[in-house]
Short mmCIF file of C-alpha atoms in Angstrom, two decimals:
data_model
loop_
_atom_site.label_atom_id
_atom_site.label_comp_id
_atom_site.label_asym_id
_atom_site.label_seq_id
_atom_site.Cartn_x
_atom_site.Cartn_y
_atom_site.Cartn_z
CA MET A 20 135.18 246.63 43.07
CA ALA A 21 136.66 245.70 46.43
CA ALA A 22 139.29 247.85 48.05
CA ASN A 23 142.47 246.69 49.76
CA THR A 24 144.09 250.02 50.61
CA ALA A 25 144.05 250.18 54.40
CA SER A 26 147.49 250.84 55.83
CA PRO A 27 149.18 247.54 56.73
CA ALA A 28 150.66 249.33 59.75
CA ALA A 29 147.21 249.27 61.33
CA GLY A 30 147.29 245.49 61.82
CA PRO A 31 149.31 243.79 64.57
CA ALA A 32 152.47 241.90 63.70
CA ARG A 33 152.61 238.16 64.29
CA PRO A 34 153.69 237.22 67.81
CA GLY A 35 157.48 237.24 68.05
CA LEU A 36 157.86 239.30 64.87
CA MET A 37 158.49 243.04 64.62
CA GLY A 38 156.26 245.25 62.48
CA LEU A 39 157.98 246.91 59.54
CA GLU A 40 157.16 250.46 60.67
CA ASP A 41 158.39 249.67 64.18
CA ALA A 42 161.64 248.30 62.75
CA LEU A 43 162.10 251.36 60.53
CA GLN A 44 161.50 253.79 63.40
CA ARG A 45 163.84 251.85 65.68
CA LEU A 46 166.50 251.74 62.99
CA LEU A 47 166.35 255.47 62.21
CA ALA A 48 166.34 256.39 65.89
CA SER A 49 169.71 254.65 66.27
CA VAL A 50 171.60 256.77 63.77
CA GLU A 51 173.10 260.26 63.66
CA PRO A 52 174.50 261.87 60.48
CA VAL A 53 178.18 261.31 59.85
CA ALA A 54 180.56 264.04 60.92
CA GLY A 55 182.30 265.96 58.18
CA VAL A 56 181.23 268.62 55.71
CA GLU A 57 182.84 269.62 52.44
CA THR A 58 182.31 272.23 49.76
CA VAL A 59 181.84 270.94 46.21
CA PRO A 60 181.00 272.63 42.90
CA THR A 61 177.26 272.78 42.30
CA ALA A 62 177.78 270.92 39.03
CA ALA A 63 179.32 268.01 40.99
CA ALA A 64 176.78 267.89 43.84
CA ALA A 65 174.20 265.52 42.35
CA GLY A 66 173.07 262.98 44.94
CA ARG A 67 174.81 264.77 47.81
CA VAL A 68 173.04 266.02 50.95
CA LEU A 69 172.97 269.73 51.76
CA ALA A 70 174.66 270.50 55.08
CA ASN A 71 173.07 273.90 55.73
CA ASP A 72 170.05 275.94 54.72
CA LEU A 73 170.54 277.70 51.38
CA ALA A 74 169.05 281.21 51.30
CA SER A 75 168.71 283.36 48.21
CA PRO A 76 170.67 286.60 48.00
CA LEU A 77 168.34 287.99 45.34
CA ASP A 78 164.84 287.98 43.92
CA VAL A 79 164.19 285.44 41.16
CA PRO A 80 163.39 286.71 38.64
CA GLY A 81 165.21 289.93 39.40
CA PHE A 82 162.88 292.06 37.25
CA ASP A 83 159.47 291.88 35.60
CA ASN A 84 159.89 290.05 32.30
CA SER A 85 157.94 288.58 29.45
CA GLN A 86 156.82 284.95 29.45
CA MET A 87 156.30 285.01 25.68
CA ASP A 88 157.59 286.31 22.41
CA GLY A 89 155.13 289.06 21.58
CA TYR A 90 154.43 292.73 22.31
CA ALA A 91 154.66 294.69 25.56
CA VAL A 92 151.68 297.03 25.71
CA ARG A 93 149.61 299.49 27.67
CA ARG A 94 146.23 297.83 28.02
CA GLU A 95 144.28 301.06 27.58
CA ASP A 96 146.05 301.69 24.25
CA VAL A 97 145.20 298.20 23.05
CA ALA A 98 141.56 298.51 24.11
CA ARG A 99 141.23 301.76 22.17
CA ALA A 100 143.00 300.39 19.09
CA VAL A 101 140.90 297.21 19.03
CA ALA A 102 137.70 299.21 19.40
CA GLU A 103 138.69 301.50 16.54
CA GLY A 104 140.23 298.75 14.39
CA ARG A 105 143.54 300.58 14.32
CA ALA A 106 147.10 299.33 14.19
CA LEU A 107 149.74 300.49 16.67
CA PRO A 108 153.35 301.50 15.96
CA VAL A 109 156.16 299.25 17.24
CA ALA A 110 158.43 301.84 18.83
CA GLN A 111 161.21 299.57 20.14
CA ARG A 112 162.56 296.06 20.12
CA ILE A 113 163.68 294.39 23.41
CA PRO A 114 165.62 291.10 23.23
CA ALA A 115 166.39 289.07 26.35
CA GLY A 116 169.28 290.57 28.28
CA HIS A 117 168.52 294.14 27.22
CA PHE A 118 166.46 296.88 28.88
CA GLY A 119 164.22 299.03 26.72
CA CYS A 120 163.06 302.61 27.14
CA GLU A 121 159.87 303.68 28.85
CA LEU A 122 156.93 302.72 26.65
CA ALA A 123 155.45 305.85 25.11
CA PRO A 124 151.64 306.12 25.14
CA GLY A 125 150.04 304.85 21.95
CA THR A 126 152.97 302.53 21.08
CA VAL A 127 153.97 298.91 21.68
CA ALA A 128 157.35 297.22 22.08
CA ARG A 129 158.42 294.04 20.32
CA ILE A 130 159.59 291.82 23.19
CA PHE A 131 161.06 288.35 23.52
CA THR A 132 160.81 285.64 26.16
CA GLY A 133 162.75 286.60 29.28
CA ALA A 134 163.29 290.22 28.23
CA PRO A 135 162.67 292.92 30.86
CA MET A 136 159.32 294.69 30.67
CA PRO A 137 159.68 298.37 29.72
CA ALA A 138 158.41 300.95 32.19
CA GLY A 139 154.81 301.88 31.45
CA ALA A 140 153.83 298.49 29.99
CA ASP A 141 151.34 296.42 31.98
CA ALA A 142 150.81 293.30 29.84
CA VAL A 143 152.14 291.23 26.94
CA VAL A 144 150.20 290.17 23.87
CA MET A 145 151.76 287.02 22.41
CA GLN A 146 152.81 287.16 18.80
CA GLU A 147 150.14 284.65 17.71
CA ASP A 148 147.52 287.32 18.55
CA ALA A 149 149.20 290.00 16.45
CA THR A 150 149.57 290.59 12.71
CA PRO A 151 151.82 293.02 10.84
CA ALA A 152 149.91 296.02 9.47
CA GLU A 153 150.29 299.13 7.38
CA PRO A 154 150.18 302.50 9.15
CA PRO A 155 146.77 304.16 9.28
CA ALA A 156 145.96 306.62 6.52
CA ASP A 157 145.75 309.47 9.00
CA ALA A 158 149.17 308.74 10.56
CA SER A 159 151.66 311.55 10.36
CA ALA A 160 154.78 311.12 8.30
CA ALA A 161 156.83 310.68 11.49
CA GLU A 162 154.42 308.09 12.86
CA ALA A 163 154.34 306.21 9.57
CA GLN A 164 158.08 305.80 9.75
CA ALA A 165 157.93 303.89 13.08
CA ALA A 166 161.29 302.16 13.47
CA HIS A 167 159.92 298.65 13.76
CA GLY A 168 156.73 298.77 11.75
CA TRP A 169 153.10 298.56 12.78
CA VAL A 170 151.05 295.76 14.29
CA ARG A 171 147.36 294.97 14.67
CA LEU A 172 146.42 293.26 17.95
CA GLY A 173 143.44 290.92 18.03
CA THR A 174 142.70 290.81 21.76
CA VAL A 175 142.79 293.07 24.80
CA PRO A 176 145.02 291.45 27.43
CA THR A 177 144.24 291.20 31.10
CA GLU A 178 146.45 293.09 33.52
CA GLY A 179 149.80 291.32 33.93
CA GLN A 180 149.05 288.83 31.15
CA TRP A 181 152.17 286.83 30.17
CA VAL A 182 154.30 288.81 32.63
CA ARG A 183 156.59 287.15 35.19
CA ARG A 184 156.82 289.45 38.20
CA ARG A 185 160.01 290.19 40.08
CA GLY A 186 160.45 287.71 42.96
CA GLU A 187 157.60 285.55 41.68
CA ASP A 188 159.73 282.41 42.07
CA VAL A 189 162.08 283.32 44.95
CA ARG A 190 162.26 286.29 47.31
CA ALA A 191 165.61 287.58 48.50
CA GLY A 192 166.41 286.10 51.92
CA ALA A 193 164.08 283.12 51.51
CA VAL A 194 165.43 279.62 52.24
CA VAL A 195 165.13 277.78 48.97
CA LEU A 196 166.69 274.48 50.08
CA ALA A 197 166.74 273.22 53.67
CA ALA A 198 169.63 271.41 55.31
CA GLY A 199 169.16 267.67 54.83
CA THR A 200 167.88 268.03 51.26
CA ARG A 201 169.20 265.38 48.90
CA LEU A 202 170.25 267.21 45.75
CA SER A 203 168.73 266.03 42.49
CA ALA A 204 168.67 267.80 39.13
CA ALA A 205 165.84 270.17 40.09
CA GLU A 206 167.54 271.23 43.34
CA LEU A 207 170.82 271.85 41.55
CA GLY A 208 169.05 274.03 39.00
CA LEU A 209 167.38 275.97 41.81
CA ALA A 210 170.72 276.48 43.55
CA ALA A 211 172.25 277.73 40.30
CA SER A 212 169.32 280.12 39.77
CA ILE A 213 170.35 282.04 42.90
CA GLY A 214 174.00 282.11 41.89
CA SER A 215 175.40 279.25 44.00
CA ALA A 216 178.56 278.04 42.29
CA SER A 217 179.37 275.66 45.15
CA LEU A 218 177.47 273.97 47.98
CA ARG A 219 178.32 272.70 51.45
CA VAL A 220 177.38 269.04 51.69
CA HIS A 221 177.82 266.16 54.09
CA ARG A 222 180.69 263.88 53.27
CA ARG A 223 179.86 260.60 51.61
CA VAL A 224 178.94 257.59 53.74
CA ARG A 225 181.66 254.95 53.57
CA VAL A 226 180.21 251.45 53.19
CA ALA A 227 182.01 248.11 53.25
CA LEU A 228 180.03 245.49 51.33
CA ALA A 229 180.59 241.91 52.43
CA SER A 230 179.09 238.71 51.06
CA THR A 231 179.31 235.58 53.20
CA GLY A 232 179.25 231.98 52.09
CA ASP A 233 181.67 229.45 50.63
CA GLU A 234 179.15 228.74 47.90
CA LEU A 235 179.54 232.20 46.33
CA ILE A 236 181.54 232.59 43.12
CA GLN A 237 182.24 235.97 41.52
CA PRO A 238 181.11 236.28 37.88
CA GLY A 239 184.19 235.85 35.72
CA GLU A 240 185.98 233.72 38.29
CA LEU A 241 184.74 230.46 36.76
CA PRO A 242 182.63 229.70 33.68
CA ALA A 243 179.21 228.17 34.27
CA ASP A 244 180.27 224.70 33.13
CA ARG A 245 183.04 224.63 35.77
CA LEU A 246 181.03 225.68 38.81
CA PRO A 247 181.56 223.25 41.70
CA PRO A 248 178.51 221.39 42.99
CA GLY A 249 176.40 223.68 45.16
CA ALA A 250 178.18 226.87 43.99
CA ILE A 251 176.25 229.95 42.81
CA TYR A 252 177.26 233.27 41.31
CA ASN A 253 177.20 236.22 43.72
CA SER A 254 174.34 238.39 42.44
CA ASN A 255 173.65 240.33 45.66
CA ARG A 256 176.99 242.14 45.52
CA TYR A 257 176.20 243.62 42.10
CA PHE A 258 172.77 245.09 42.71
CA LEU A 259 173.73 246.27 46.21
CA GLU A 260 176.88 247.99 44.96
CA SER A 261 174.85 249.73 42.25
CA MET A 262 172.18 250.95 44.69
CA LEU A 263 174.80 252.11 47.20
CA GLN A 264 176.55 254.12 44.49
CA ARG A 265 173.23 255.70 43.49
CA LEU A 266 172.85 256.83 47.09
CA GLY A 267 176.21 258.58 46.82
CA CYS A 268 178.06 256.17 49.12
CA GLU A 269 181.76 255.37 48.85
CA VAL A 270 181.73 251.60 48.48
CA THR A 271 184.46 249.12 49.28
CA VAL A 272 183.70 245.59 48.13
CA LEU A 273 185.21 243.13 50.59
CA GLY A 274 184.34 240.23 48.36
CA ARG A 275 183.33 236.86 49.70
CA VAL A 276 183.91 236.30 53.41
CA PRO A 277 184.60 232.57 53.98
CA ASP A 278 182.44 230.52 56.33
CA ASP A 279 185.13 230.67 58.97
CA ARG A 280 184.89 232.55 62.28
CA ALA A 281 188.51 233.75 62.39
CA ALA A 282 188.39 234.98 58.79
CA THR A 283 185.06 236.69 59.42
CA GLN A 284 186.40 238.43 62.52
CA THR A 285 189.50 239.65 60.70
CA ALA A 286 187.51 240.97 57.74
CA LEU A 287 184.93 242.81 59.85
CA THR A 288 187.48 244.24 62.29
CA GLU A 289 189.56 245.72 59.48
CA ALA A 290 186.48 247.02 57.65
CA ALA A 291 185.17 248.73 60.80
CA ARG A 292 188.30 250.86 61.10
CA ASP A 293 187.74 252.89 57.90
CA HIS A 294 184.00 252.62 57.24
CA ASP A 295 180.76 253.98 58.64
CA VAL A 296 178.72 250.88 57.83
CA ILE A 297 179.41 247.24 57.09
CA LEU A 298 176.63 245.80 54.94
CA THR A 299 176.51 242.00 54.89
CA THR A 300 174.33 239.52 53.07
CA GLY A 301 173.74 236.14 54.65
CA GLY A 302 175.49 234.80 57.73
CA VAL A 303 173.20 236.34 60.35
CA SER A 304 171.12 233.28 61.08
CA VAL A 305 171.79 230.77 63.86
CA GLY A 306 173.37 227.99 61.83
CA GLU A 307 176.79 226.56 62.61
CA GLU A 308 178.24 228.22 59.49
CA ASP A 309 176.67 231.65 60.15
CA HIS A 310 179.55 233.51 61.78
CA VAL A 311 178.61 237.18 61.33
CA LYS A 312 176.27 237.25 64.34
CA PRO A 313 178.70 235.87 66.97
CA VAL A 314 181.61 237.90 65.57
CA VAL A 315 179.72 241.21 65.71
CA GLN A 316 178.44 240.36 69.19
CA ALA A 317 182.03 239.75 70.29
CA LEU A 318 183.24 243.03 68.79
CA GLY A 319 180.25 245.14 69.78
CA ALA A 320 176.56 244.30 69.70
CA LEU A 321 174.04 242.86 67.27
CA ASP A 322 170.27 242.55 67.29
CA LEU A 323 168.73 239.98 64.97
CA TRP A 324 165.25 241.15 64.14
CA GLN A 325 162.51 238.98 62.74
CA ILE A 326 160.43 241.36 60.60
CA ALA A 327 156.77 240.58 59.93
CA MET A 328 157.20 240.86 56.16
CA LYS A 329 157.60 238.59 53.18
CA PRO A 330 160.12 238.43 51.63
CA GLY A 331 162.80 239.63 54.04
CA LYS A 332 162.02 238.34 57.53
CA PRO A 333 165.61 238.14 58.89
CA PHE A 334 167.34 241.49 59.38
CA ALA A 335 170.18 242.46 61.68
CA HIS A 336 171.44 245.76 63.02
CA GLY A 337 174.32 246.42 65.36
CA TRP A 338 177.77 247.95 65.69
CA ILE A 339 181.44 247.17 66.03
CA ASP A 340 183.71 249.05 68.44
CA ARG A 341 186.59 250.44 66.36
CA ALA A 342 188.88 250.07 69.39
CA HIS A 343 189.37 246.46 68.25
CA ALA A 344 191.14 247.87 65.20
CA GLY A 345 192.97 250.65 67.02
CA GLY A 346 190.38 253.27 66.09
CA ARG A 347 187.71 255.30 67.83
CA GLY A 348 183.94 255.26 67.78
CA ARG A 349 181.60 252.70 66.30
CA CYS A 350 180.90 251.25 62.89
CA HIS A 351 177.30 250.29 62.12
CA VAL A 352 176.51 246.80 60.87
CA LEU A 353 173.48 245.96 58.73
CA GLY A 354 172.81 242.30 58.02
CA LEU A 355 170.54 241.50 55.08
CA PRO A 356 169.12 238.10 54.12
CA GLY A 357 171.02 236.00 51.62
CA ASN A 358 168.10 235.22 49.27
CA PRO A 359 168.32 237.79 46.45
CA VAL A 360 164.73 239.09 46.54
CA SER A 361 164.71 239.22 50.35
CA CYS A 362 168.00 241.09 50.19
CA PHE A 363 166.64 243.56 47.64
CA VAL A 364 163.39 244.26 49.50
CA THR A 365 165.02 244.71 52.92
CA PHE A 366 167.59 247.03 51.37
CA VAL A 367 165.04 249.37 49.76
CA LEU A 368 162.64 249.38 52.73
CA LEU A 369 165.09 249.43 55.66
CA ALA A 370 168.76 249.85 54.72
CA ARG A 371 168.19 252.65 52.20
CA PRO A 372 166.46 255.09 54.61
CA PHE A 373 169.06 254.23 57.27
CA LEU A 374 171.92 255.10 54.89
CA LEU A 375 170.20 258.28 53.76
CA ARG A 376 169.82 259.50 57.33
CA LEU A 377 173.40 258.51 58.11
CA GLY A 378 174.41 260.69 55.17
CA GLY A 379 172.56 263.67 56.62
CA ALA A 380 169.34 263.49 54.62
CA THR A 381 165.98 264.28 56.17
CA VAL A 382 164.11 260.95 56.19
CA ALA A 383 160.56 260.31 57.39
CA PRO A 384 160.24 257.21 59.62
CA THR A 385 157.53 255.84 57.34
CA LEU A 386 157.31 254.15 53.98
CA PRO A 387 156.70 256.35 50.92
CA PRO A 388 153.00 256.97 50.13
CA ALA A 389 151.48 254.13 48.14
CA LEU A 390 149.42 254.68 45.00
CA PRO A 391 145.98 253.05 44.72
CA MET A 392 145.91 250.87 41.61
CA GLU A 393 143.77 248.08 40.25
CA ALA A 394 145.01 244.50 40.51
CA HIS A 395 144.68 242.53 37.29
CA PHE A 396 145.48 239.28 39.05
CA ASP A 397 144.20 236.99 41.79
CA LEU A 398 145.99 236.15 45.03
CA PRO A 399 143.64 233.58 46.56
CA ARG A 400 145.88 232.49 49.44
CA ALA A 401 146.61 234.94 52.25
CA ASP A 402 149.96 234.95 54.03
CA LYS A 403 150.41 235.41 57.76
CA ARG A 404 152.98 238.12 57.06
CA ARG A 405 152.73 241.42 55.23
CA GLU A 406 153.72 240.73 51.62
CA PHE A 407 155.59 242.83 49.08
CA LEU A 408 154.58 241.40 45.73
CA ARG A 409 156.54 242.08 42.55
CA VAL A 410 154.21 243.64 39.98
CA ARG A 411 154.30 245.65 36.77
CA ARG A 412 151.90 248.20 35.32
CA ASN A 413 150.18 247.09 32.14
CA CYS A 414 148.93 249.00 29.11
CA VAL A 415 145.33 249.19 30.38
CA GLY A 416 146.10 250.88 33.68
CA GLY A 417 146.27 247.88 35.99
CA LEU A 418 148.93 245.75 37.65
CA ASP A 419 150.17 242.34 36.57
CA LEU A 420 151.74 239.93 39.05
CA PHE A 421 154.98 238.09 38.38
CA PRO A 422 153.96 234.42 38.43
CA ASN A 423 156.76 233.20 40.72
CA GLN A 424 157.00 235.18 43.97
CA ASN A 425 159.69 232.99 45.56
CA SER A 426 162.35 234.99 47.42
CA SER A 427 165.14 233.41 45.36
CA VAL A 428 163.71 234.46 41.97
CA LEU A 429 165.64 237.58 41.05
CA THR A 430 163.98 237.71 37.62
CA SER A 431 160.87 238.94 39.44
CA VAL A 432 162.74 242.10 40.50
CA ALA A 433 164.26 242.68 37.07
CA TRP A 434 160.78 242.34 35.51
CA ALA A 435 158.85 244.41 38.06
CA ASP A 436 158.41 248.18 38.18
CA GLY A 437 156.87 248.19 41.65
CA LEU A 438 155.73 246.36 44.75
CA VAL A 439 152.22 245.74 46.03
CA ASP A 440 152.14 246.30 49.79
CA ASN A 441 149.63 243.65 50.82
CA PRO A 442 148.51 243.47 54.49
CA ALA A 443 148.92 240.24 56.41
CA GLY A 444 145.98 237.88 56.03
CA SER A 445 144.67 239.58 52.87
CA VAL A 446 143.68 237.93 49.64
CA ILE A 447 143.45 239.85 46.35
CA ALA A 448 140.82 239.38 43.67
CA HIS A 449 141.06 240.68 40.11
CA GLY A 450 139.73 244.25 40.17
CA ASP A 451 140.63 245.00 43.80
CA THR A 452 142.34 248.28 44.57
CA VAL A 453 145.78 247.64 46.04
CA ARG A 454 148.67 249.70 47.43
CA TYR A 455 151.36 250.15 44.76
CA LEU A 456 154.90 251.33 45.55
CA PRO A 457 156.82 252.32 42.39
CA LEU A 458 160.37 250.98 42.46
CA ALA A 459 161.64 254.14 40.75
CA GLY A 460 161.18 255.96 44.05
CA PHE A 461 163.61 253.57 45.74
CA LEU A 462 166.33 253.53 43.09
CA ASP A 463 167.27 257.20 42.72
#
């Protein structure tokens, strides 16, 4: 089976085109986290970015405790009882949240998951390895009346068996979450485990979302049978708004910006005043009706990059001086292609890490690690650019290819669960190992 897993970054980009990794590094180097920190309840911090290191004020767990429902024991007592075939008295019962007494020699304690280990005990025997028993014939009357009965243990535990030690998870003073951590469910649970009722986080990134083009119609504005010739429904706005919200951004939808320079300048100038980023789709080419580029250049600066990738070659980054709107500082501008698939791919590979870093998150200037998987398709024609193919895992452990890889076919994205990162000039034969990027990692 052939392999096709070498990093695409190793190959040179086409002359005049920028490599994807170079573009990502250049983009991330241009951004600093937004100013502004706020304190929010831990329960409301999902998706936010931690503004400072979070250190634990206590050990977690704060005491030795049982991992199982069972019996806290002294190992030497169990070894002797097993050798002699004797049962042991259950001297006490310790539920979670309660401390027991010191374990007397020759006895065991009924214990439950999470309950503190009694002094003197050095292991736990889980209840599946124990059976209720009658007291031995030679037990004294006092022993026979053990408060919680008698039990016969089938195995001798190892030292510390089924015991969670104090500080095993977290030591007091240890940093459990570093500044720049994006808070998901696991991080919020960890913060709660050390008693953090609130967290200091970076403020949300404010994004203005603009779609350019007279041909764009908002869903609901006109029924399909009344669309004017050449008109299309605006799909980019809906998946971009959803992904921006998942990133925790505050989103303002500017709606359609007409193909008119004065209208474009007014819309972008006003948006720059109150937003950190203006995200546009379309309008950054060099056509007579593409007004975003000259407007941003007039208000600040704009670089139009040609990225050596397919789909998604055109990409723009720049800024607008807020002084044009009576404000201070700069507002970033990101220009994505108008074709839906190109727009989607450039967002997840370039705009998403940019927005995360702008929001204070720690972001590596590289793509996420790819998974080696087997292609269950053929790609007999190589492209001069690095390709990101829409694929889906199948029930036999391989990848299927969506049959139409055109950059306008949004059904390929809805169908796919990942992208194959295919180096420029590479063909793929059925059975080859390819680089698979799960889309789930880009949509959280």
